[in-house]
Every structure is written in C-alpha cells, then in structure tokens.
Coordinates of C-alpha atoms in Angstrom, one line a residue:
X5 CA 106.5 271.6 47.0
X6 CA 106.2 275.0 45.6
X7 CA 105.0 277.7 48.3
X8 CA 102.6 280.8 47.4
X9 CA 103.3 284.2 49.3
X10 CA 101.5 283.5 52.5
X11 CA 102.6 286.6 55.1
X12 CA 103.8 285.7 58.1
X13 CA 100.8 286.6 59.9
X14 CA 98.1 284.8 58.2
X15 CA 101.0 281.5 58.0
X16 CA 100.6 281.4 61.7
X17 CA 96.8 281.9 61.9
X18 CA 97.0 278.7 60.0
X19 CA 99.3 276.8 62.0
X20 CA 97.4 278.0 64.9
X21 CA 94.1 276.4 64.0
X22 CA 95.8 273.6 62.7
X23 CA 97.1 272.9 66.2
X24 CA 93.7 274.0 67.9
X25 CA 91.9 271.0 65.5
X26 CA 94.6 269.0 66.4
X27 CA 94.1 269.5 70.2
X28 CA 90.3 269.2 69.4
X29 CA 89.7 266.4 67.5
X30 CA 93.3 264.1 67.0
X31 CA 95.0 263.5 64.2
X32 CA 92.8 260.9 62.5
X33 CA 89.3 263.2 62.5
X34 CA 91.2 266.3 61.6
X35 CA 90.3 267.0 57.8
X36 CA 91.9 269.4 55.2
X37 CA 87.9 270.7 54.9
X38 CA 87.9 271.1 58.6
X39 CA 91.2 273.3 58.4
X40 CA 89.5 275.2 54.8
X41 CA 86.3 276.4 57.0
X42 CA 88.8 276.9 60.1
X43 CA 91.1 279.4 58.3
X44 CA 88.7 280.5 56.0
X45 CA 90.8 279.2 52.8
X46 CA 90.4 276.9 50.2
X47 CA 91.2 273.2 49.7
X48 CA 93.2 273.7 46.5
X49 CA 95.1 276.5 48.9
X50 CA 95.7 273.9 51.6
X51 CA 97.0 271.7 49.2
X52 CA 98.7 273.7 47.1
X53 CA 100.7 275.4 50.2
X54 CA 101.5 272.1 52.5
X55 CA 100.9 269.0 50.2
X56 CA 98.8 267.1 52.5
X57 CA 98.1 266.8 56.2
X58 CA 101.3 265.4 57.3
X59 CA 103.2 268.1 56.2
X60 CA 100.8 270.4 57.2
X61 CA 101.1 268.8 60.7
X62 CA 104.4 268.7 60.9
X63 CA 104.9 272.1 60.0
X64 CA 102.4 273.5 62.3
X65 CA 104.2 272.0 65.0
X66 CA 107.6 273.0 63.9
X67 CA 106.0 276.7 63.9
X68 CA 104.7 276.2 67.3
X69 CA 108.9 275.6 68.3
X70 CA 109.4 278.0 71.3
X71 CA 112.7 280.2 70.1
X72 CA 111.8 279.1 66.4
X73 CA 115.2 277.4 65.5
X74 CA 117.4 278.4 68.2
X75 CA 120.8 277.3 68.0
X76 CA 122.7 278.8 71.1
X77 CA 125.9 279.2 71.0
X78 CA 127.1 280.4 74.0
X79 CA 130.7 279.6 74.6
X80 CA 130.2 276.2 76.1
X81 CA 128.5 272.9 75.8
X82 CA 126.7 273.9 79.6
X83 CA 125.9 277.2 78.8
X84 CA 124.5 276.0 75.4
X85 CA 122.5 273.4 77.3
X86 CA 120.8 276.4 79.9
X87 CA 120.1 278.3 76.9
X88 CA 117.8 276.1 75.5
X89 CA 116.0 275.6 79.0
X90 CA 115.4 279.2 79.3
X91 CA 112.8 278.8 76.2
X92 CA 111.2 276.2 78.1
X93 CA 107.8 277.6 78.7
X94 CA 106.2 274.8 81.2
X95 CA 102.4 276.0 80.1
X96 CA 103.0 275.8 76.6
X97 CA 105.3 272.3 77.3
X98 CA 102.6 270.3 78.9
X99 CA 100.2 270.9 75.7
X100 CA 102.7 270.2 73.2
X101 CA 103.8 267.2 75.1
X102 CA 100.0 265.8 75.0
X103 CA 100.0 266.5 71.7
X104 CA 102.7 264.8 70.3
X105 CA 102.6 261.8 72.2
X106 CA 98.7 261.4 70.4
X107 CA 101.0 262.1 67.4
X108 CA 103.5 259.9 67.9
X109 CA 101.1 257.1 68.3
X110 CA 99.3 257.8 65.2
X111 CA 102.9 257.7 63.2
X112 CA 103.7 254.5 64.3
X113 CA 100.4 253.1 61.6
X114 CA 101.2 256.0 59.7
X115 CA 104.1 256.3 57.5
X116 CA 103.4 260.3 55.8
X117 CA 102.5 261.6 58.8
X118 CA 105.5 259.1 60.3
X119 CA 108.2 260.7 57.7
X120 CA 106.6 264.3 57.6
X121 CA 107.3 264.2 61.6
X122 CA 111.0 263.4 61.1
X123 CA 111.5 265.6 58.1
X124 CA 110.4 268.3 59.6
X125 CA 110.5 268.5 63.2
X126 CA 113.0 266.1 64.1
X127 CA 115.5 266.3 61.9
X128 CA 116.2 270.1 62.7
X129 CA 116.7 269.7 66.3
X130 CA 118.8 266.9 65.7
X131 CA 121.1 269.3 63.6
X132 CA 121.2 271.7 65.9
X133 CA 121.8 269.3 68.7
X134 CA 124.8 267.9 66.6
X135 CA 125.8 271.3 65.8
X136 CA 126.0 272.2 69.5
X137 CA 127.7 268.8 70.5
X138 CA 130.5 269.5 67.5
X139 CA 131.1 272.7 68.3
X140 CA 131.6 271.4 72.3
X141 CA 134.3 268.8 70.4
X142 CA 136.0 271.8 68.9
X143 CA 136.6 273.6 72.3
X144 CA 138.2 270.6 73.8
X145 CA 134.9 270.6 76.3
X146 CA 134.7 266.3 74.8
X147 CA 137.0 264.3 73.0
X148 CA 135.3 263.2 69.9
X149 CA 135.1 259.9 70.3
X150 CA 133.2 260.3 73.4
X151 CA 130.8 257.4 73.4
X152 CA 128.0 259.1 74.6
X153 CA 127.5 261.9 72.3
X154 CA 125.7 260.2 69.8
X155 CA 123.0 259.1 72.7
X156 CA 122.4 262.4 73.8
X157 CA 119.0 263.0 71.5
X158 CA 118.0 259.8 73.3
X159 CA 118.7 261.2 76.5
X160 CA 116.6 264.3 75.8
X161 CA 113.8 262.9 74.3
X162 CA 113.9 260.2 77.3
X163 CA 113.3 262.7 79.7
X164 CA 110.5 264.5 77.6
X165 CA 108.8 260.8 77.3
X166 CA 109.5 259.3 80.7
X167 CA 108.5 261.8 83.4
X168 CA 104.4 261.9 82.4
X169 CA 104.8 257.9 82.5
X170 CA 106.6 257.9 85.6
X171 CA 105.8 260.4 87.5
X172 CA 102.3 261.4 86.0
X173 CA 103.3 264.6 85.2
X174 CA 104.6 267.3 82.7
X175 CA 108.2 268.3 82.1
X176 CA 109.1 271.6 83.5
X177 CA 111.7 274.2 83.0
X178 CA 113.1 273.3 86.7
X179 CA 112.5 269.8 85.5
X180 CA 114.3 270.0 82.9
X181 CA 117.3 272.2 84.1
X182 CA 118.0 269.3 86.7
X183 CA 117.7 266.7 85.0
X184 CA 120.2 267.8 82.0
X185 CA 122.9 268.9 85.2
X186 CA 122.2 265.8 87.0
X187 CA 122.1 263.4 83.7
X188 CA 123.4 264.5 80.3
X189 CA 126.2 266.9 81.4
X190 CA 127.5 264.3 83.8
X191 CA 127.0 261.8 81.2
X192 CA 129.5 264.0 78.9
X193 CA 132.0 264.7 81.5
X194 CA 131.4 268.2 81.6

C-alpha cells in the first residue's frame, strides 16, 4: 500500500487513538469513522494510509512496541535475553497484554485482522528472535541443531499467555527476568 507523508508526530497521535478506541470499545465496535472523528482526519485518509482496520491495528500496536525494533546484540545469547527485559515496562505490559488477548480472540473468526497480526507484529519479533538465536549459534553459545531453539517463541509467548491464566496476574519485568533464567536459558544450555 502506497503511504502519504504523515510526520512522525501526527503518525503516533494516530496510533495512539487507535489503541485508546481499541482499549475503549474492542476490536469489533471500533470503526474507521470512529478513528476519522478521533484523529480529526478523513476516511479516504484512513484508507488511503493503512488499507483497512487490520492493518491499521496491527500497526498501531507494532508502534506501541517498547524499544521500537530492538534487536540487542550484546555479546551473548544471556546478555541479549536481559536486554530485551530492561524495555519491559510492567505498566505499559499489563495493558498491552489485555489488549491483545481481546485481539487475539477476535483473529481466531477473523482472518485480515488474523494475517495483519502476524504480518506485522509477529513476524518481526520472530526475526529478531531468530536473528538473536543465530547469532548465539555463531559464537559457539548452541550447537545448531539444538532442538529447542526453534521452540523458544513458544516459550516466550507461553509465559506472556500463561501467567494472567494461572496466576491471575500480569507479566512483570522481575517476572519475566526469572522466568527466562529459570526456563529458556536452561532450556538452551546456556
């Protein structure tokens, strides 16, 4: 989709209200008129910019990304891995979490939010997540056949999904930070 010049500032004005609509009113009542009277813009601008609400979405959230597309690289596969908690804002965590389990329910009846979600918000952190794990392989820190590599994005998003259901609340940074010493690293061998 072709993009007009939108500055930075007014690109995250959007995404902001995008999110607050989001948090508001889910993703089935949120409308591209809702977002026009919101922002201030038009339809055809909405349109023209994002394609439709699933991109839209998705992008918002991908904006929303503490560190924006952080890909550490610190030396080491455990340094790399308390990199990316330090971003870990526990505030910010617990309403983003909310929000995209809501979102995550809506994608399973809907495919273009579905596909807009792993386009542009999963798909990245998966490459960075392979990109740190490859560049652990070409220090010697894991062989590469190490079977668990290629569940590590499972054990990640695990943690993200299992602790509100089994323990009623919100990931943390401390959360977090132990469960990635206590689980993944050990998991790897490192």
């Amino acid at each position: 989709m072709a993009r007009s010049r939108l500055t930075p500032e007014r690109e995250a004005e959007l995404y902001g209200a995008v999110l607050d609509l989001l948090r508001e009113v889910g993703y089935d009542a949120l409308t591209m008129d809702a977002v026009a009277t919101r922002t201030r813009s038009s339809k055809a601008t909405l349109y023209r910019q994002w394609g439709g609400k699933p991109e839209l979405v998705a992008r918002a959230l991908r904006s929303n990304k503490p560190g924006g597309d952080l890909d550490v690289d610190t030396g080491s596969l455990r340094g790399d891995f308390l990199a990316f908690t330090e971003i870990i804002d526990d505030c910010q965590i617990e309403k983003d979490t909310a929000l995209l389990r809501s979102l995550l329910y809506v994608a399973n009846e809907n495919p273009e939010l579905l596909q807009a979600l792993r386009e542009l918000l999963i798909e990245p952190e998966l490459n960075h997540l392979r990109a740190i794990m490859l560049r652990a392989v070409e220090r010697g820190e894991l062989p590469r056949d190490h079977p668990a590599i290629e569940y590590v994005p499972h054990m990640l998003i695990g943690a993200f999904a299992a602790r509100p259901l089994i323990e009623d609340r919100p990931v943390s940074r401390s959360f977090f930070l132990a469960y990635v010493n206590a689980v993944v690293l050990p998991t790897l061998g490192v």
